[in-house]
Coordinates of C-alpha atoms in Angstrom, one line a residue:
X1 CA -2.4 5.6 -2.3
X2 CA -3.7 6.0 -5.8
X3 CA -1.6 8.6 -7.8
X4 CA -2.9 10.7 -10.6
X5 CA -1.5 9.3 -13.8
X6 CA 1.1 11.5 -15.4
X7 CA 1.0 14.1 -12.5
X8 CA 4.3 15.5 -11.3
X9 CA 5.0 17.7 -8.3
X10 CA 6.4 21.2 -9.0
X11 CA 5.8 23.0 -5.7
X12 CA 7.7 21.2 -3.0
X13 CA 9.7 23.9 -1.3
X14 CA 12.2 21.6 0.4
X15 CA 13.2 20.0 -2.9
X16 CA 13.5 23.4 -4.6
X17 CA 15.7 24.8 -1.9
X18 CA 18.1 21.9 -1.4
X19 CA 18.6 20.2 -4.7
X20 CA 21.6 21.7 -6.4
X21 CA 23.4 18.8 -8.0
X22 CA 23.0 15.1 -8.5
X23 CA 25.7 14.2 -6.0
X24 CA 23.6 15.4 -3.1
X25 CA 21.8 12.6 -1.2
X26 CA 18.4 13.7 0.1
X27 CA 16.9 10.4 1.2
X28 CA 18.2 7.1 2.4
X29 CA 15.9 4.0 2.1
X30 CA 16.6 0.4 3.2
X31 CA 14.4 -2.5 2.0
X32 CA 14.6 -6.3 2.4
X33 CA 15.0 -8.7 -0.5
X34 CA 11.2 -8.7 -0.8
X35 CA 11.0 -5.0 -1.2
X36 CA 9.6 -4.3 2.2
X37 CA 10.7 -1.0 3.7
X38 CA 12.9 -1.5 6.8
X39 CA 14.1 2.0 7.3
X40 CA 13.7 5.5 5.7
X41 CA 15.4 8.6 6.8
X42 CA 13.4 11.0 9.0
X43 CA 13.3 13.8 6.5
X44 CA 11.0 11.7 4.3
X45 CA 8.0 13.7 5.4
X46 CA 9.6 16.9 4.1
X47 CA 10.4 15.4 0.8
X48 CA 7.6 12.9 0.2
X49 CA 4.9 14.1 2.6
X50 CA 4.7 10.7 4.3
X51 CA 5.9 10.1 7.8
X52 CA 8.4 7.3 8.7
X53 CA 5.6 5.3 10.4
X54 CA 3.5 5.5 7.2
X55 CA 6.3 4.1 5.0
X56 CA 8.1 1.6 7.2
X57 CA 6.6 -1.8 6.8
X58 CA 5.0 -1.0 3.4
X59 CA 6.4 -2.3 0.1
X60 CA 8.5 -0.1 -2.1
X61 CA 6.5 -0.9 -5.2
X62 CA 3.4 0.8 -3.6
X63 CA 5.1 4.2 -4.1
X64 CA 7.1 3.8 -7.3
X65 CA 5.4 4.6 -10.6
X66 CA 4.1 1.4 -12.2
X67 CA 6.1 2.0 -15.4
X68 CA 9.3 2.2 -13.4
X69 CA 8.8 -0.8 -11.1
X70 CA 10.5 -3.3 -13.5
X71 CA 13.6 -1.0 -13.8
X72 CA 14.0 -0.7 -10.0
X73 CA 13.3 -4.4 -9.4
X74 CA 15.9 -5.4 -12.0
X75 CA 18.5 -3.4 -10.1
X76 CA 17.8 -5.4 -6.9
X77 CA 19.0 -8.5 -8.6
X78 CA 21.9 -7.0 -10.7
X79 CA 25.1 -7.1 -8.7
X80 CA 27.3 -5.8 -11.5
X81 CA 25.4 -2.6 -12.1
X82 CA 27.1 0.4 -10.4
X83 CA 25.5 3.3 -12.2
X84 CA 22.4 5.1 -10.7
X85 CA 18.9 4.7 -12.1
X86 CA 16.2 7.3 -12.6
X87 CA 12.6 6.7 -11.7
X88 CA 9.5 8.3 -10.3
X89 CA 8.5 8.2 -6.6
X90 CA 5.1 9.0 -5.2
X91 CA 4.4 12.1 -3.1
X92 CA 1.6 12.2 -0.6
X93 CA -0.3 14.7 -2.7
X94 CA -0.6 12.0 -5.4
X95 CA 2.0 13.5 -7.7
X96 CA 5.3 12.0 -8.6
X97 CA 8.9 13.2 -8.1
X98 CA 11.7 12.2 -10.5
X99 CA 14.6 10.9 -8.5
X100 CA 18.1 9.4 -9.2
X101 CA 19.1 6.6 -6.9
X102 CA 22.3 4.6 -6.2
X103 CA 21.4 1.1 -5.2
X104 CA 23.8 -1.0 -3.0
X105 CA 23.3 -4.6 -2.0
X106 CA 24.0 -5.5 1.7
X107 CA 25.3 -9.0 2.2
X108 CA 26.8 -11.1 5.0
X109 CA 29.5 -12.3 2.7
X110 CA 30.6 -12.1 -1.0
X111 CA 29.0 -15.4 -1.9
X112 CA 25.7 -14.9 0.0
X113 CA 22.6 -13.3 -1.3
X114 CA 21.6 -9.8 -0.5
X115 CA 19.7 -9.5 2.8
X116 CA 19.0 -5.7 2.4
X117 CA 19.1 -3.2 -0.4
X118 CA 20.2 0.4 0.3
X119 CA 18.9 3.2 -1.9
X120 CA 20.6 6.6 -1.7
X121 CA 18.1 8.9 -3.4
X122 CA 18.6 12.3 -5.0
X123 CA 15.5 14.3 -5.9
X124 CA 15.8 16.2 -9.3
X125 CA 15.6 20.0 -9.0
X126 CA 12.1 21.2 -10.1
X127 CA 13.1 24.8 -10.5
X128 CA 14.8 24.2 -13.8
X129 CA 12.1 21.9 -15.3
X130 CA 9.5 22.9 -17.9
X131 CA 7.1 20.7 -19.7
X132 CA 8.1 21.9 -23.2
X133 CA 11.7 23.4 -23.3
X134 CA 12.7 26.0 -25.8
X135 CA 15.8 24.8 -27.7
X136 CA 18.5 26.9 -29.4
X137 CA 18.6 25.9 -33.0
X138 CA 21.8 25.1 -34.7
X139 CA 23.2 27.7 -37.1
X140 CA 23.2 26.7 -40.8
X141 CA 27.0 26.6 -40.8
X142 CA 27.1 24.5 -37.7
X143 CA 24.6 22.1 -39.1
X144 CA 26.6 21.8 -42.3
X145 CA 29.7 21.2 -40.3
X146 CA 28.2 18.4 -38.2
X147 CA 26.6 16.8 -41.3
X148 CA 30.1 16.8 -42.9
X149 CA 31.6 15.3 -39.7
X150 CA 29.1 12.5 -39.4
X151 CA 29.1 11.3 -42.9
X152 CA 32.6 9.9 -42.6
X153 CA 32.1 6.1 -42.8
X154 CA 35.4 5.3 -41.3
X155 CA 34.6 7.3 -38.2
X156 CA 31.2 5.7 -37.5
X157 CA 31.3 2.2 -39.0
X158 CA 31.2 0.6 -35.6
X159 CA 28.4 2.8 -34.5
X160 CA 26.4 2.0 -37.6
X161 CA 26.4 -1.7 -37.2
X162 CA 25.7 -1.8 -33.4
X163 CA 22.3 -3.3 -32.6
X164 CA 21.6 -0.5 -30.1
X165 CA 20.0 2.7 -31.3
X166 CA 22.5 5.6 -31.0
X167 CA 21.6 9.2 -31.3
X168 CA 23.8 12.3 -31.1
X169 CA 22.1 15.6 -30.2
X170 CA 23.1 19.2 -29.7
X171 CA 21.0 20.7 -26.9
X172 CA 18.3 18.2 -27.7
X173 CA 18.3 18.7 -31.4
X174 CA 19.2 15.4 -33.3
X175 CA 22.3 15.7 -35.5
X176 CA 23.1 12.0 -36.1
X177 CA 21.3 8.6 -35.9
X178 CA 22.6 5.2 -36.7
X179 CA 20.7 2.5 -38.7
X180 CA 19.3 0.9 -35.5
X181 CA 17.8 4.3 -34.5
X182 CA 16.2 4.7 -37.9
X183 CA 14.4 1.3 -37.5
X184 CA 13.5 2.0 -33.9
X185 CA 11.9 5.3 -34.6
X186 CA 10.1 4.0 -37.7
X187 CA 11.8 6.3 -40.3
X188 CA 12.2 5.4 -44.0
X189 CA 15.5 7.3 -44.1
X190 CA 17.8 9.0 -41.5
X191 CA 17.1 12.4 -42.9
X192 CA 13.5 12.1 -41.6
X193 CA 14.9 12.2 -38.1
X194 CA 17.9 14.4 -38.3
X195 CA 17.0 18.0 -37.4
X196 CA 14.1 17.0 -35.1
X197 CA 14.4 17.3 -31.3
X198 CA 14.3 14.6 -28.7
X199 CA 11.2 16.0 -27.2
X200 CA 9.2 15.2 -30.4
X201 CA 9.8 11.5 -29.6
X202 CA 9.7 11.3 -25.8
X203 CA 6.2 11.5 -24.3
X204 CA 5.4 14.7 -22.4
X205 CA 5.6 13.3 -18.9
X206 CA 9.3 12.6 -19.5
X207 CA 10.3 16.1 -20.9
X208 CA 11.1 17.6 -17.5
X209 CA 13.4 14.8 -16.5
X210 CA 15.1 14.7 -19.9
X211 CA 15.9 18.4 -19.6
X212 CA 17.3 17.9 -16.1
X213 CA 19.5 15.0 -17.4
X214 CA 20.8 17.1 -20.3
X215 CA 21.7 19.9 -17.9
X216 CA 23.5 17.4 -15.6
X217 CA 25.8 16.0 -18.3
X218 CA 26.6 19.5 -19.5
X219 CA 27.6 20.3 -16.0
X220 CA 29.9 17.3 -15.9
X221 CA 27.8 14.9 -13.9
X222 CA 27.0 11.3 -14.7
X223 CA 23.3 10.2 -15.0
X224 CA 22.0 6.7 -14.8
X225 CA 19.7 4.6 -17.0
X226 CA 16.0 5.5 -17.2
X227 CA 13.0 3.9 -18.7
X228 CA 11.0 6.2 -21.0
X229 CA 8.1 6.0 -23.4
X230 CA 8.8 7.3 -26.9
X231 CA 6.5 7.8 -29.8
X232 CA 7.6 6.5 -33.3
X233 CA 6.9 8.4 -36.5
X234 CA 4.0 6.1 -37.1
X235 CA 2.6 7.3 -33.7
X236 CA 3.0 3.9 -32.0
X237 CA 4.4 3.9 -28.5
X238 CA 7.5 2.0 -27.5
X239 CA 9.3 1.5 -24.1
X240 CA 13.0 2.2 -24.2
X241 CA 15.9 2.1 -21.8
X242 CA 17.8 5.3 -22.2
X243 CA 21.5 5.8 -21.3
X244 CA 22.8 9.3 -21.6
X245 CA 26.3 10.6 -21.6
X246 CA 28.3 13.3 -23.3
X247 CA 30.9 13.2 -26.1
X248 CA 33.2 15.9 -27.4
X249 CA 33.8 16.0 -31.2
X250 CA 36.0 18.7 -32.7
X251 CA 35.8 20.7 -29.5
X252 CA 32.0 20.7 -29.3
X253 CA 30.1 18.8 -26.6
X254 CA 27.2 16.6 -27.8
X255 CA 24.6 14.5 -26.0
X256 CA 25.1 10.8 -26.6
X257 CA 21.9 8.7 -26.3
X258 CA 21.9 4.9 -26.3
X259 CA 18.4 3.4 -26.6
X260 CA 17.4 -0.2 -26.1
X261 CA 13.9 -1.2 -27.1
X262 CA 12.4 -3.1 -24.1
X263 CA 8.8 -3.1 -25.3
X264 CA 8.6 -6.9 -25.6
X265 CA 10.3 -7.3 -22.3
X266 CA 7.9 -4.9 -20.6
X267 CA 4.9 -6.6 -22.1
X268 CA 6.2 -10.0 -20.9
X269 CA 6.9 -8.4 -17.6
X270 CA 3.3 -7.2 -17.5
X271 CA 2.1 -10.8 -18.2
X272 CA 4.5 -12.1 -15.5
X273 CA 3.3 -9.5 -13.0
X274 CA -0.3 -10.3 -13.6
X275 CA 0.5 -14.0 -13.2
X276 CA 2.4 -13.3 -10.0
X277 CA -0.4 -11.2 -8.7
X278 CA -2.9 -14.0 -9.4
X279 CA -0.6 -16.4 -7.6
X280 CA -0.2 -14.1 -4.7
X281 CA -4.0 -13.7 -4.5
X282 CA -4.4 -17.4 -4.4
X283 CA -1.9 -17.8 -1.7
X284 CA -3.2 -14.9 0.4
X285 CA -6.8 -15.9 0.0
X286 CA -6.2 -19.6 0.6
X287 CA -8.1 -21.1 3.6
X288 CA -5.0 -23.2 4.3
X289 CA -1.8 -21.8 5.8
X290 CA 0.9 -21.4 3.2
X291 CA 4.3 -20.5 4.5
X292 CA 8.0 -20.6 3.7
X293 CA 10.6 -21.8 6.3
X294 CA 14.2 -20.9 5.9
X295 CA 16.8 -21.7 8.6
X296 CA 14.0 -23.0 10.8
X297 CA 12.3 -19.6 10.8
X298 CA 9.1 -18.3 9.1
X299 CA 10.2 -16.0 6.3
X300 CA 6.8 -15.9 4.7
X301 CA 3.3 -16.7 5.9
X302 CA -0.1 -15.9 4.5
X303 CA -3.1 -14.3 6.2
X304 CA -4.7 -17.6 7.0
X305 CA -1.5 -18.6 8.9
X306 CA -1.5 -15.4 10.9
X307 CA -5.1 -16.1 11.9
X308 CA -4.5 -19.8 12.6
X309 CA -1.7 -19.1 15.0
X310 CA -3.7 -16.2 16.5
X311 CA -0.7 -13.8 15.9
X312 CA -1.3 -10.1 16.2
X313 CA 0.1 -9.4 12.7
X314 CA 2.2 -10.7 9.8
X315 CA 5.3 -9.0 11.2
X316 CA 4.9 -10.8 14.5
X317 CA 5.3 -14.1 12.8
X318 CA 8.0 -13.1 10.3
X319 CA 11.5 -14.2 11.5
X320 CA 10.3 -16.1 14.5
X321 CA 11.4 -19.7 15.1
X322 CA 8.9 -22.4 14.0
X323 CA 9.5 -24.1 17.3
X324 CA 7.8 -21.3 19.1
X325 CA 4.4 -22.6 18.1
X326 CA 5.3 -26.3 17.9
X327 CA 4.5 -28.9 20.6
X328 CA 7.7 -29.9 22.4
X329 CA 7.2 -33.6 21.5
X330 CA 7.1 -32.6 17.8
X331 CA 10.5 -30.9 17.6
X332 CA 12.6 -33.9 16.7
X333 CA 9.9 -35.1 14.3
X334 CA 9.9 -31.8 12.4
X335 CA 13.7 -31.7 12.3
X336 CA 13.8 -35.2 10.7
X337 CA 11.0 -34.2 8.2
X338 CA 12.9 -31.0 7.1
X339 CA 16.2 -32.8 6.7
X340 CA 14.4 -35.5 4.6
X341 CA 12.7 -33.1 2.3
X342 CA 15.9 -31.1 1.7
X343 CA 18.1 -34.1 1.1
X344 CA 15.6 -36.1 -1.1
X345 CA 14.1 -33.0 -2.8
X346 CA 10.7 -34.6 -2.6
X347 CA 7.5 -33.4 -0.9
X348 CA 6.5 -35.2 2.4
X349 CA 3.3 -35.3 4.4
X350 CA 2.9 -35.4 8.2
X351 CA 0.6 -34.5 11.1
X352 CA 1.7 -32.2 13.9
X353 CA 0.4 -30.6 17.1
X354 CA 0.9 -26.8 17.4
X355 CA 0.1 -24.1 19.9
X356 CA -1.4 -20.7 19.0
X357 CA -0.1 -17.5 20.5
X358 CA -2.8 -17.7 23.1
X359 CA -1.8 -21.3 24.1
X360 CA -4.7 -23.1 22.4
X361 CA -3.8 -26.5 21.1
X362 CA -4.5 -27.2 17.4
X363 CA -4.0 -30.3 15.3
X364 CA -2.8 -30.1 11.6
X365 CA -1.8 -32.0 8.6
X366 CA 0.8 -30.5 6.3
X367 CA 2.8 -31.0 3.2
X368 CA 6.5 -30.0 3.1
X369 CA 7.7 -29.0 -0.4
X370 CA 11.3 -28.3 -1.3
X371 CA 11.9 -24.8 -2.6
X372 CA 14.5 -22.0 -2.5
X373 CA 14.6 -18.7 -0.7
X374 CA 16.9 -16.3 -2.7
X375 CA 18.9 -19.2 -4.0
X376 CA 19.2 -21.0 -0.7
X377 CA 17.4 -24.4 0.1
X378 CA 14.1 -23.8 1.9
X379 CA 10.8 -25.5 2.7
X380 CA 7.3 -24.4 1.5
X381 CA 4.7 -25.6 4.0
X382 CA 1.0 -26.0 3.4
X383 CA -0.8 -26.5 6.8
X384 CA -4.4 -27.5 7.2
X385 CA -6.0 -27.1 10.6
X386 CA -7.8 -30.3 11.3
X387 CA -8.7 -29.6 14.9
X388 CA -12.5 -29.6 14.2
X389 CA -12.2 -32.7 12.1
X390 CA -10.3 -34.5 14.8
X391 CA -12.9 -33.5 17.4
X392 CA -15.6 -34.8 15.1
X393 CA -13.8 -38.1 14.7
X394 CA -13.5 -38.3 18.5
X395 CA -17.2 -37.5 18.9
X396 CA -18.0 -40.2 16.3
X397 CA -15.9 -42.7 18.2
X398 CA -17.5 -41.7 21.4
X399 CA -20.9 -42.2 19.8
X400 CA -19.9 -45.7 18.6
X401 CA -18.8 -46.6 22.1
X402 CA -22.1 -45.3 23.5
X403 CA -24.0 -47.5 21.1
X404 CA -22.0 -50.5 22.1
X405 CA -22.5 -49.6 25.8
X406 CA -26.2 -49.3 25.2
X407 CA -26.4 -52.7 23.6
X408 CA -24.4 -54.3 26.5
X409 CA -26.5 -52.4 29.1
X410 CA -29.7 -53.7 27.5
X411 CA -28.5 -57.3 27.6
X412 CA -27.2 -57.0 31.2
X413 CA -30.4 -55.5 32.4
X414 CA -32.5 -58.1 30.7
X415 CA -30.5 -61.0 32.1
X416 CA -30.5 -59.6 35.7
X417 CA -34.1 -58.6 35.7
X418 CA -35.4 -62.1 35.1
X419 CA -33.9 -63.7 38.2
X420 CA -34.7 -60.5 40.2
X421 CA -38.4 -60.9 39.3
X422 CA -38.3 -64.4 40.7
X423 CA -36.6 -63.3 43.9
X424 CA -39.1 -60.6 44.5
X425 CA -42.0 -63.0 43.9
X426 CA -40.8 -65.6 46.4
X427 CA -39.8 -62.8 48.8
X428 CA -43.5 -61.7 48.9
X429 CA -44.5 -65.3 49.7
X430 CA -42.2 -65.6 52.8
X431 CA -42.9 -62.0 54.0
X432 CA -44.5 -62.0 57.5
X433 CA -45.3 -59.5 60.1
X434 CA -42.4 -60.6 62.3
X435 CA -39.3 -58.5 61.7
X436 CA -41.2 -56.3 59.3
X437 CA -38.5 -53.7 59.5
X438 CA -35.9 -56.0 58.0
X439 CA -38.2 -57.1 55.3
X440 CA -38.9 -53.5 54.3
X441 CA -35.2 -52.8 54.0
X442 CA -34.6 -55.8 51.8
X443 CA -37.6 -54.9 49.6
X444 CA -36.3 -51.3 49.4
X445 CA -32.9 -52.4 48.2
X446 CA -34.4 -54.9 45.7
X447 CA -36.5 -52.0 44.3
X448 CA -33.3 -49.9 44.0
X449 CA -31.5 -52.6 42.1
X450 CA -34.4 -52.8 39.8
X451 CA -34.3 -49.0 39.4
X452 CA -30.6 -49.1 38.6
X453 CA -31.2 -51.7 35.9
X454 CA -33.8 -49.4 34.4
X455 CA -31.1 -46.6 34.3
X456 CA -28.9 -48.9 32.3
X457 CA -31.6 -49.1 29.7
X458 CA -31.2 -45.3 29.3
X459 CA -28.0 -46.1 27.4
X460 CA -29.9 -48.4 24.9
X461 CA -33.1 -46.5 24.4
X462 CA -34.8 -43.3 25.6
X463 CA -37.0 -43.9 28.7
X464 CA -39.8 -41.8 30.0
X465 CA -38.6 -39.4 32.7
X466 CA -41.1 -38.7 35.4
X467 CA -40.5 -35.1 36.6
X468 CA -41.9 -33.8 39.8
X469 CA -41.1 -31.0 42.2
X470 CA -38.2 -31.9 44.3
X471 CA -36.2 -30.2 47.1
X472 CA -32.7 -30.8 45.9
X473 CA -31.2 -30.3 49.4
X474 CA -33.5 -33.0 50.9
X475 CA -32.5 -35.3 48.0
X476 CA -28.8 -34.8 48.6
X477 CA -29.3 -35.5 52.3
X478 CA -30.9 -38.8 51.5
X479 CA -28.0 -39.7 49.3
X480 CA -25.5 -38.8 52.1
X481 CA -27.4 -40.9 54.6
X482 CA -27.0 -43.8 52.2
X483 CA -23.3 -43.3 51.7
X484 CA -22.4 -42.2 55.3
X485 CA -21.4 -45.6 56.4
X486 CA -19.1 -46.1 53.5
X487 CA -17.5 -42.7 54.1
X488 CA -16.9 -43.5 57.8
X489 CA -15.3 -46.8 56.9
X490 CA -12.8 -44.8 54.7
X491 CA -12.1 -42.2 57.4
X492 CA -13.9 -39.5 55.3
X493 CA -16.1 -36.7 56.7
X494 CA -19.1 -35.5 54.7
X495 CA -19.8 -31.8 55.1
X496 CA -22.9 -30.0 53.8
X497 CA -23.0 -26.3 53.0
X498 CA -26.5 -25.4 51.7
X499 CA -28.1 -22.0 51.0
X500 CA -30.8 -20.9 53.4
X501 CA -33.4 -20.5 50.7
X502 CA -35.4 -23.5 49.6
X503 CA -34.2 -24.9 46.2
X504 CA -36.9 -26.6 44.2
X505 CA -36.2 -28.3 40.8
X506 CA -38.3 -30.4 38.5
X507 CA -36.6 -33.7 38.1
X508 CA -36.8 -37.5 38.1
X509 CA -35.8 -38.1 41.7
X510 CA -34.3 -41.5 41.3
X511 CA -32.2 -40.5 38.4
X512 CA -30.7 -37.4 40.1
X513 CA -30.1 -39.6 43.2
X514 CA -28.1 -41.9 41.0
X515 CA -26.0 -39.1 39.7
X516 CA -25.0 -37.9 43.2
X517 CA -24.4 -41.4 44.4
X518 CA -21.9 -41.8 41.5
X519 CA -20.2 -38.5 42.2
X520 CA -19.8 -38.9 45.9
X521 CA -18.7 -42.6 45.6
X522 CA -16.0 -41.4 43.1
X523 CA -14.9 -38.7 45.6
X524 CA -14.6 -41.4 48.3
X525 CA -12.5 -43.6 46.0
X526 CA -10.2 -40.7 45.2
X527 CA -9.3 -40.3 48.9
X528 CA -7.7 -43.6 50.1
X529 CA -6.1 -41.7 53.1
X530 CA -9.3 -40.1 54.2
X531 CA -10.2 -36.4 54.3
X532 CA -13.2 -34.2 53.8
X533 CA -15.9 -34.1 51.1
X534 CA -17.9 -30.9 50.9
X535 CA -21.2 -30.7 49.1
X536 CA -22.4 -27.1 48.6
X537 CA -25.1 -25.3 46.6
X538 CA -25.3 -21.9 45.0
X539 CA -28.1 -20.2 43.1
X540 CA -27.2 -18.1 40.0
X541 CA -29.2 -17.0 37.0
X542 CA -32.3 -19.2 37.6
X543 CA -30.0 -22.2 38.1
X544 CA -28.8 -24.1 41.1
X545 CA -25.2 -25.4 41.1
X546 CA -24.4 -28.3 43.3
X547 CA -20.6 -28.8 43.8
X548 CA -18.9 -32.0 45.2
X549 CA -15.4 -31.1 46.3
X550 CA -12.9 -33.7 47.5
X551 CA -9.3 -33.6 48.8
X552 CA -8.1 -36.4 46.6
X553 CA -5.1 -36.9 44.4
X554 CA -6.6 -34.9 41.5
X555 CA -7.1 -35.8 37.8
X556 CA -4.6 -35.0 35.1
X557 CA -5.8 -32.5 32.4
X558 CA -5.6 -35.0 29.6
X559 CA -7.9 -37.4 31.5
X560 CA -10.4 -34.7 32.5
X561 CA -11.1 -34.2 28.8
X562 CA -12.1 -37.8 28.4
X563 CA -14.3 -38.2 31.5
X564 CA -17.7 -39.3 30.4
X565 CA -16.5 -41.6 27.6
X566 CA -17.8 -45.2 27.9
X567 CA -15.3 -47.7 29.2
X568 CA -12.8 -45.0 30.1
X569 CA -11.8 -45.2 33.7
X570 CA -8.8 -44.8 36.0
X571 CA -10.1 -47.3 38.5
X572 CA -8.6 -50.8 38.4
X573 CA -12.0 -52.5 38.5
X574 CA -14.1 -49.6 37.0
X575 CA -16.2 -49.8 33.8
X576 CA -16.3 -46.2 32.9
X577 CA -20.1 -46.4 32.7
X578 CA -21.0 -44.5 36.0
X579 CA -20.1 -41.0 34.9
X580 CA -21.3 -41.7 31.3
X581 CA -24.8 -42.5 32.7
X582 CA -24.6 -39.4 35.0
X583 CA -23.7 -37.1 32.0
X584 CA -26.6 -38.5 30.1
X585 CA -29.1 -38.0 33.0
X586 CA -28.1 -34.4 33.5
X587 CA -28.2 -33.7 29.8
X588 CA -31.9 -35.1 29.8
X589 CA -32.6 -32.6 32.7
X590 CA -31.3 -29.6 30.6
X591 CA -28.3 -29.3 32.9
X592 CA -24.5 -29.4 32.7
X593 CA -21.6 -31.1 34.5
X594 CA -18.2 -29.3 34.7
X595 CA -15.0 -30.7 36.2
X596 CA -12.0 -28.8 37.6
X597 CA -9.1 -30.5 39.1
X598 CA -5.6 -29.7 40.5
X599 CA -3.1 -32.4 41.0
X600 CA -2.5 -33.3 44.7
X601 CA -5.1 -30.8 45.8
X602 CA -8.4 -32.3 44.8
X603 CA -11.3 -32.2 42.3
X604 CA -14.5 -30.3 42.2
X605 CA -17.5 -31.5 40.1
X606 CA -20.3 -29.0 39.6
X607 CA -23.8 -30.0 38.5
X608 CA -26.0 -27.1 37.3
X609 CA -29.7 -27.7 37.0
X610 CA -32.5 -25.2 36.2
X611 CA -34.7 -24.1 39.1
X612 CA -38.4 -24.3 38.9
X613 CA -40.0 -21.1 37.6

């Protein structure tokens, strides 16, 4: 909403028909202590052109004239001011309406800070306004009479020495000014001002509201303070607070103006406002979450925080408990941290685990800084999401473990391969035609031991993979034949559920066998009381998925995340290397391994491999 500077609405029928006097309330507006609109009466569309939904949730400063924002804001924090104030409010047609407003602070108790601010707004009548009013000039005799009246030093000695500029006018024509007024308006002598009208000093955009205020005090009403821009005799522009009332002297009613030069204050306010806007931009554009916590609730959070917690909007976060997104185990820790910061008045650092609105876990480090929230102790929190950094650190640790495992595997393979070579050599010497079948079995198993040792070397250095066309179903049947005896001994039944179509993949047969030997053996170990292991296949998107499903005790979620790490195992005598090698083999075959598990129901491990084109 970008209003046209200096534009004022003069054709709003509702205002023209209903505004008869300043005591009539046309609009009720409620904002919080930050200026955010909480409520506005339903007739706002008739008066301002905006619907309730367009205004509720916005900030009041967005539809108050920029020159009047300081005045209105000062009333929000002034509990002793009971008079109304006059300012300009934006209409949807980008013009401004002059309004008078009574401002009340809503508090829980006398000693507490205001939680809401209630504005009772009266719109000034546009019918009686004109940009350049025609004033009735004083008669010569009247002018002489008032000049005689106002030259009596004993009557105006106190007025003369007051630091505030005081002007008396008759229907807008100036009949008296004190010394402060002469200095304020840049005159060499008072006679340079007396006889001129107020409208020669007030800028044109303020003429209509000045006339309305003059009419109101002549009708017996009280008007509030207003900020106006006046032009001095040297043509420089000043900002003034104008208080207007009436005074009767010798039976004649005069307008009594009290002016306070606020130019310096307005300039300083402009500097502060720019500084505040820069600070707000820094906060809102920060990649870190910056928030304020009061009474264990979010009372402010920037856009990065809304995104980090995956909340729908800023209002969804505002007022909610910080514990809503905090990991249960962190509740007591955060309580201690907040108490410590508030008691010691020093900033503290910590690390916490949070949950987003969608339930995703995230890790963070944060700084707690003591601050105040409308005079009450509060905490400013700067939160940095370190989830990705933590994952990178875990990956680095995993890589270090893999490196160590590779070095160990190379040493073990080397040490075992030497005696194995000697055994195979002597075995060839004693091999005879008698009982050839048994010799073949022993030789086959020795070859398999040697192949397993070669797989250990995969951990230490890349090895050449010999791909060939392989029927995956035949390969799995060979593996099941090898493990069938072990399954029977553990009261476990192995079931196959293959697709009818032939499934051919390009793979290193021995390596893929090793993977399924590891998976099926793990399934057997997970079922100490027996049960059924089902191996099934499914073809989807040029991939074949082989699932090994057991009826074991299941794997907890926090352990599932760590499966595949070297030396991480739940088995009493396990090394954690079996699945790590399996993950590496499948990765080298451009495939994936996924694990799903449900406690006390079983685990399913699915290997996906690309089919041959």
